[in-house]
Coordinates of C-alpha atoms and ligand atoms in Angstrom, one line a residue:
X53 CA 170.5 283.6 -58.2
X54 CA 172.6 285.1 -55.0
X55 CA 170.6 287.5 -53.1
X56 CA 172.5 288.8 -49.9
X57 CA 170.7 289.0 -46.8
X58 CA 169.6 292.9 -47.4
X59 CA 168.6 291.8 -50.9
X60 CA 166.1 289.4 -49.7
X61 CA 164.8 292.0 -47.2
X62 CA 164.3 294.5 -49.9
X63 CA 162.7 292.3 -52.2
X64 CA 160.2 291.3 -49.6
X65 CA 159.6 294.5 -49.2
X66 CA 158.4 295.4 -52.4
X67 CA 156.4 292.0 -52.7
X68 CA 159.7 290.6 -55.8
X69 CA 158.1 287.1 -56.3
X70 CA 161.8 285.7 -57.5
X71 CA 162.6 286.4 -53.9
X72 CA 159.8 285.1 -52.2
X73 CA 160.6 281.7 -54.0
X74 CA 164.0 282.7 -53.1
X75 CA 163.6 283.0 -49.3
X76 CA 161.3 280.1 -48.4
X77 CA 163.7 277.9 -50.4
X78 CA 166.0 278.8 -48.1
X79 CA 163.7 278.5 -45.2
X80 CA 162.6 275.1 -46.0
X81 CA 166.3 273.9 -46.7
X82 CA 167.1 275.4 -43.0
X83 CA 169.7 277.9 -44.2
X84 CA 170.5 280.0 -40.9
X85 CA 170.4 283.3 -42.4
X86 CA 167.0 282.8 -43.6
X87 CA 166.1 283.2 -40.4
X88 CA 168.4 286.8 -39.6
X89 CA 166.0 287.7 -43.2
X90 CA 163.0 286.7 -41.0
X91 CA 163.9 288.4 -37.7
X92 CA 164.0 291.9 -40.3
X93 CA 160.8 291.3 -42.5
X94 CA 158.7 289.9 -39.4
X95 CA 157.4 293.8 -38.6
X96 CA 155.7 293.7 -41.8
X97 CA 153.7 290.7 -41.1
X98 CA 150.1 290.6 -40.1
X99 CA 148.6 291.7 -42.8
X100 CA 147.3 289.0 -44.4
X101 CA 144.3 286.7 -43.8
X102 CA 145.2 282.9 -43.9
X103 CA 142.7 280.4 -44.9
X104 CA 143.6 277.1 -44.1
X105 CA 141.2 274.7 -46.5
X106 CA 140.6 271.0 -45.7
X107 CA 138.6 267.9 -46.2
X108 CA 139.0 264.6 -47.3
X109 CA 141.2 263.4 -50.6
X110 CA 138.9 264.3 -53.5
X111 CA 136.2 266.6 -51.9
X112 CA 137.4 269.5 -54.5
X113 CA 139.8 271.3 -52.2
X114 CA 142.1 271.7 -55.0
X115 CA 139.3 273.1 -57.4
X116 CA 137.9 275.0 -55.1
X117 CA 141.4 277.0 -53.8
X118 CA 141.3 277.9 -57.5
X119 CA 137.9 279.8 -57.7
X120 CA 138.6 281.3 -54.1
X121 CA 141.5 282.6 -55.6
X122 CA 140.5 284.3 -58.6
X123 CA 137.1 285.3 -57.5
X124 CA 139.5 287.5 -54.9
X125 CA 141.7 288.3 -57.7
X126 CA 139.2 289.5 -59.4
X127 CA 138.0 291.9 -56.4
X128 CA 141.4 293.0 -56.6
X129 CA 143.3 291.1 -53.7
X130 CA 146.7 289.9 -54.0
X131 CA 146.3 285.8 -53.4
X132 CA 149.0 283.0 -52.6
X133 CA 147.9 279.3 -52.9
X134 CA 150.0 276.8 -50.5
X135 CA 149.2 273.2 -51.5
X136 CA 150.7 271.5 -48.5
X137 CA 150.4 267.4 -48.4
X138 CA 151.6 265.4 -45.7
X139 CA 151.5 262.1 -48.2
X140 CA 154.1 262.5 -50.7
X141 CA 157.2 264.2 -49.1
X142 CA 159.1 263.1 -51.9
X143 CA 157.6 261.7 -54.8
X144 CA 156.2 264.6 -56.1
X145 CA 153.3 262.6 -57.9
X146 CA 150.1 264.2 -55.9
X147 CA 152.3 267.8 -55.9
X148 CA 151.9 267.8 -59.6
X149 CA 148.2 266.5 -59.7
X150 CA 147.9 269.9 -58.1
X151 CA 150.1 271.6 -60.1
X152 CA 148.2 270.6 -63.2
X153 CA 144.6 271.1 -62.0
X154 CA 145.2 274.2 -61.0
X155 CA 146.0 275.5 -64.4
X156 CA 143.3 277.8 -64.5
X157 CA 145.3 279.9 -61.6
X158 CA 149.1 279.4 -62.7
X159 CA 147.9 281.2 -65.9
X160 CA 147.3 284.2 -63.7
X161 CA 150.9 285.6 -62.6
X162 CA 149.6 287.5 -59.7
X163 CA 148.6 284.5 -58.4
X164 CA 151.7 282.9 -56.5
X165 CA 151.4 279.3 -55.8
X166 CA 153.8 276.7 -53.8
X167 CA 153.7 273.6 -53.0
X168 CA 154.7 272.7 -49.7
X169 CA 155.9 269.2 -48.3
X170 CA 155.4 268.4 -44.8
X171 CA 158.6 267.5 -43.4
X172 CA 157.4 268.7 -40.1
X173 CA 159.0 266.4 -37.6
X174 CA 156.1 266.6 -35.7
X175 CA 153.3 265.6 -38.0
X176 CA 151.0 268.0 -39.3
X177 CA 152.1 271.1 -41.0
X178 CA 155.9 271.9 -41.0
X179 CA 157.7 274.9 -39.9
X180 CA 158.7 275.0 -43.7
X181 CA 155.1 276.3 -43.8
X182 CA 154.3 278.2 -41.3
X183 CA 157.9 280.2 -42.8
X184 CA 156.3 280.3 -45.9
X185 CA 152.8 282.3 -44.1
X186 CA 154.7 284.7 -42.7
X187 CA 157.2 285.6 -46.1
X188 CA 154.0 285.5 -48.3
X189 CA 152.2 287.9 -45.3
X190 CA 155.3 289.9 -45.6
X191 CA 155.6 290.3 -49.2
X192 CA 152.2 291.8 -49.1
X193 CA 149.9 288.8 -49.8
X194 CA 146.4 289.9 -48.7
X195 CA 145.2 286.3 -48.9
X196 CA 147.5 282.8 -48.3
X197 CA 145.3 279.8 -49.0
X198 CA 146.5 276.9 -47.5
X199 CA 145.3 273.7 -49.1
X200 CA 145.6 270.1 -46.5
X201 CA 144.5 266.9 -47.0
X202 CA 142.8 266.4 -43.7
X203 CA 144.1 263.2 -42.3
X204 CA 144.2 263.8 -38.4
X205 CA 147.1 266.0 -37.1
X206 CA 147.2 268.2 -40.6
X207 CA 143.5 269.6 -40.3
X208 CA 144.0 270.3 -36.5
X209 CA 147.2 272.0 -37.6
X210 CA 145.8 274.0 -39.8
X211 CA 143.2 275.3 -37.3
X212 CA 146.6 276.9 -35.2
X213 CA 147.7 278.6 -38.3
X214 CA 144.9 280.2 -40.3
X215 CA 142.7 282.7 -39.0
X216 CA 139.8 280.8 -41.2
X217 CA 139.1 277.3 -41.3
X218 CA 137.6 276.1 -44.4
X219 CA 136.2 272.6 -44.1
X220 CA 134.9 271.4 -47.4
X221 CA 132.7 268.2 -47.0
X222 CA 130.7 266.4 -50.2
X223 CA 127.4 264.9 -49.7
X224 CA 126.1 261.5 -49.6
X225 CA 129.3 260.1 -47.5
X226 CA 127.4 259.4 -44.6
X227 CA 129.0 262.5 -43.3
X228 CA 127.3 263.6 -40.4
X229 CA 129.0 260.6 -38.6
X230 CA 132.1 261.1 -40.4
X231 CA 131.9 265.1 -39.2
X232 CA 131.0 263.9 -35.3
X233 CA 133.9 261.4 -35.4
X234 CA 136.8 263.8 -36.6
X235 CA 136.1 266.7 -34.3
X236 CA 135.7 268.5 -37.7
X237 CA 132.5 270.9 -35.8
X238 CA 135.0 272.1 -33.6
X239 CA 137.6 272.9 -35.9
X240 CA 135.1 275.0 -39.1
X241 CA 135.0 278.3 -39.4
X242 CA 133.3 277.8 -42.5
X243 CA 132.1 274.5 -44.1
X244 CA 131.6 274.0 -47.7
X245 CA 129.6 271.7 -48.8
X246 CA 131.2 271.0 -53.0
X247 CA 130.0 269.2 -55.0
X248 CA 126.4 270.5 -54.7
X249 CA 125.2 269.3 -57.9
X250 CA 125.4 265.9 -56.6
X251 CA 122.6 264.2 -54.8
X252 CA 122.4 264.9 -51.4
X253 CA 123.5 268.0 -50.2
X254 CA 120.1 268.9 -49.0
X255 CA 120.5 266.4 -46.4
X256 CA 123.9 267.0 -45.5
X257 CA 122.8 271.0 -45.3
X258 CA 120.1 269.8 -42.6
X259 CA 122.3 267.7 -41.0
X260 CA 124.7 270.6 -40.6
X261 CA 122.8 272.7 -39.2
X262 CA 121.3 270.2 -36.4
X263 CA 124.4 269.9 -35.4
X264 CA 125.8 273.3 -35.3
X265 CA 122.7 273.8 -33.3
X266 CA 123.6 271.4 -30.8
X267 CA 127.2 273.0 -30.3
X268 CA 127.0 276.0 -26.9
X269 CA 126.1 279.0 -28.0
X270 CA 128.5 282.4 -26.5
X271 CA 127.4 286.0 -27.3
X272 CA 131.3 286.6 -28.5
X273 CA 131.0 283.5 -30.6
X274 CA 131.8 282.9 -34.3
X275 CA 128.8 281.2 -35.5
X276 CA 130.1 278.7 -38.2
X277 CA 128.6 279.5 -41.7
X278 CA 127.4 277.1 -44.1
X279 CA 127.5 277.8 -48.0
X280 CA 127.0 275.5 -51.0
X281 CA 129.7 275.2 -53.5
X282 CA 130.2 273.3 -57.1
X283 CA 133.9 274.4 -57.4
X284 CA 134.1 273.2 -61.4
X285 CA 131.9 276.0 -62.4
X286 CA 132.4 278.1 -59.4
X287 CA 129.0 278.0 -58.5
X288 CA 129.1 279.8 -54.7
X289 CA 132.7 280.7 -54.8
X290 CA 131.5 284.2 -54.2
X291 CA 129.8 283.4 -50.9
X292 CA 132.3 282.0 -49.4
X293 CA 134.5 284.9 -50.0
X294 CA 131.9 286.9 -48.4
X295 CA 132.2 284.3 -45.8
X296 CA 135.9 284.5 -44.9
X297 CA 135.2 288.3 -45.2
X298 CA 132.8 288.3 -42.3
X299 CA 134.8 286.1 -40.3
X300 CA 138.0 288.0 -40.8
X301 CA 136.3 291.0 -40.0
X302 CA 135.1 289.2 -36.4
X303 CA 138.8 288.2 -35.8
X304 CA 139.9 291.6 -35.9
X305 CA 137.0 293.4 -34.3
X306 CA 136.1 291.0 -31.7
X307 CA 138.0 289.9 -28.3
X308 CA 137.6 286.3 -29.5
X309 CA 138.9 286.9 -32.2
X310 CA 142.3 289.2 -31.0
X311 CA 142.3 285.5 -28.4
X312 CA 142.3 283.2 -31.8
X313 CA 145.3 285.5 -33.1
X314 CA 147.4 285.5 -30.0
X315 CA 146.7 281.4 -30.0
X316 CA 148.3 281.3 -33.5
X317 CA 151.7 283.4 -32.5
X318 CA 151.8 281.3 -29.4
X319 CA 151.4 277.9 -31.7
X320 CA 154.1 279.4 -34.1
X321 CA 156.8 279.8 -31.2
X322 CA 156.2 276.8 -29.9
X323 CA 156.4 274.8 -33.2
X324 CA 159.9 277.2 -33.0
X325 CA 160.9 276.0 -29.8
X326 CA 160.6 273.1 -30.3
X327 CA 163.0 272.7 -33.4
X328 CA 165.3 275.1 -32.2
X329 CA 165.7 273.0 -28.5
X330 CA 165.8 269.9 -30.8
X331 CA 168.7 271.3 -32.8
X332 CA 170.8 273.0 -29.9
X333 CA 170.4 269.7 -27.9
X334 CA 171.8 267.4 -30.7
X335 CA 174.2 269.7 -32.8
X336 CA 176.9 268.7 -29.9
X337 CA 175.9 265.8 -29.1
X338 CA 175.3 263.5 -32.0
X339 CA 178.0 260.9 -30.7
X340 CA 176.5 260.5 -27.2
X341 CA 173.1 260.3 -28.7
X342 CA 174.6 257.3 -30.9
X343 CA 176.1 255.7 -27.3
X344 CA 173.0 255.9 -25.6
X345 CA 171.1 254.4 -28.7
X346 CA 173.5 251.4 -28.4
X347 CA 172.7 251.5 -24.6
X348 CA 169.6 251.4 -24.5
X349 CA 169.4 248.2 -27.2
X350 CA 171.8 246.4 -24.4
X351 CA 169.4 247.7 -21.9
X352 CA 171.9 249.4 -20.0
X353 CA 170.4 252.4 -20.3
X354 CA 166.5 253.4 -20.5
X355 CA 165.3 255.9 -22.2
X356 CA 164.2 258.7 -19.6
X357 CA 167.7 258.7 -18.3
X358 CA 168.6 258.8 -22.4
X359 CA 166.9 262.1 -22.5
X360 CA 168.4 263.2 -19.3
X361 CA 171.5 262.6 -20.1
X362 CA 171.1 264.7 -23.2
X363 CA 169.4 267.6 -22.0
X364 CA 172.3 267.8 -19.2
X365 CA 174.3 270.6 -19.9
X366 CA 177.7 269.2 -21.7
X367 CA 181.0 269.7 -19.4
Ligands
GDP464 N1 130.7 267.0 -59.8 C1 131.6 267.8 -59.2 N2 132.9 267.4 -59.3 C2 133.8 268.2 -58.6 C3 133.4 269.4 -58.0 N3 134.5 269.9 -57.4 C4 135.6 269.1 -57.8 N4 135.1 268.1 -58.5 C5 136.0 267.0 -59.1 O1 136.4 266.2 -58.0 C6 137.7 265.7 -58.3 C7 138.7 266.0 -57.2 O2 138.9 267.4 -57.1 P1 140.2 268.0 -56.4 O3 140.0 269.5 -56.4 O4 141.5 267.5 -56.9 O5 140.0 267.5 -54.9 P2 141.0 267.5 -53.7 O6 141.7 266.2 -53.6 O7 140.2 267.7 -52.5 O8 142.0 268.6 -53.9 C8 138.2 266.3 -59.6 O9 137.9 265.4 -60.7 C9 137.2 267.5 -59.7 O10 137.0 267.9 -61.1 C10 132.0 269.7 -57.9 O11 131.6 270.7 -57.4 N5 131.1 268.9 -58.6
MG465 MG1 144.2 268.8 -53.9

């Protein structure tokens, strides 16, 4: 379907899910005017609260995103799940895994759900994404879930994007080391420990909370919150709403808070920057980048100067 540019606008406007697929389709394919459709819808954005949920392959991140969502939908939120994984850009094996376990949600049209591939230059989550954030918040999304496998640069990303940080963690993983190790106390805003009905999460609980202890306390500080989950039956789904609810009522009321939200714009322009230099520096000057390749394999050339070279303006 051809929307025009005002089209797009409208439909964002009154929340038209063919045109939200619509417009980040033609975000993530890079289509200029998606971003003049942007510029126009970006006054509406703000709205929403994004959750950014992650953990390790097979802690129930998946599962869980599904009972967050329709415990919200059933308190009468609009909710949009974002499956994002950096591992299969183009196979689209571990998309549909997703696709298919999240049945329960897909039978629930006012649940929107996309699955994202990171094609993010840079590692971690793509602009693709972060375009996708702001049409959902736009569209009038009250909640964007945003599902990562947390292998290094994606889970600190995520921490830049959302204004809650879901960690979800399973006992009896030797964890506590694991948790030290990938910086994962710094990044929570919430951890989850799923999978409750396993052995273990008592100690992983205790552990938890010896080490949040540990962590300096601030009188303007969030204080990470700790809940139980067992996402198959849903078991403590509702608490960690009630979770994200406190915490997104300390982003907006608190002067931490308004600070974690400024952080987040000033990630999003730089992520913008940074494609936008990359693309104004090489749309003219894919040839000399080519020379200077060949250059630099003679050793003629290193490649500082490369970059130099390129950055200087063209005559
Ligand atoms: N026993 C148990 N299994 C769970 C729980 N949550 C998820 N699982 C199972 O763990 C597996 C991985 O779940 P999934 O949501 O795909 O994990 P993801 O890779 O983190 O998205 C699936 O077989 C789930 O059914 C739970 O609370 N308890
Ligand atoms: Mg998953």
């Amino acid at each position: 379907m051809n929307f025009s540019d005002q089209e797009l606008i409208d439909g964002i406007a009154r929340g038209d899910l063919r045109v939200v697929a619509r417009l980040i389709t033609l975000a993530e394919n890079g289509v200029p005017r998606a971003r003049a459709v942007q510029r126009a819808i970006f006054p509406r954005t703000g709205k929403a609260h994004v959750v950014g949920v992650t953990g390790a392959p097979g802690a129930g991140k998946s599962t869980l995103v599904d009972q967050l969502a329709r415990t919200w939908r059933a308190r009468g939120k609009k909710v949009a799940i974002l499956a994002v994984d950096p591992t299969s850009p183009f196979s689209g094996g571990a998309i549909l895994g997703d696709r298919i376990r999240m049945n329960h949600t897909s039978e629930d049209p006012s649940i929107y759900i996309r699955s994202m591939a990171t094609r993010g230059s840079l590692g971690g989550l793509s602009k693709a994404t972060l375009d996708a954030i702001q049409i959902l918040d736009a569209a009038g999304f009250d909640l964007i879930l945003v599902e990562t496998v947390g292998v290094g640069q994606a889970e600190v990303d995520i921490v830049r994007t959302a204004d809650t940080c879901l960690v979800v963690l399973v006992p009896g993983m030797g964890d506590s080391v694991q948790i030290i190790k990938a910086g994962i106390l710094e990044i929570a805003d919430l951890f989850v420990i799923n999978k409750a009905d396993r052995e273990g999460a008592d100690l992983l609980h205790r552990d938890l909370r010896i080490l949040l202890s540990l962590a300096e306390a601030g009188t303007d500080r969030w204080e990470p919150l700790i809940t139980r989950t067992i996402a198959t039956t849903g078991e403590g789904a509702g608490e960690v709403v009630d979770g994200v609810q406190s915490h997104s009522e300390w982003i907006r009321n608190s002067a931490r808070g308004k600070e974690k939200r400024l952080g987040i714009l000033e990630h999003n322009i730089i992520q913008l920057l940074t494609e936008v230099t990359l693309e104004r520096t090489l749309s003219s000057k894919r040839d000399l980048l080519k020379k200077l390749v060949a250059d630099c394999y003679e050793r003629k050339v290193d490649p500082y100067s490369a970059v130099e070279q390129l950055l200087a303006p063209s005559i």
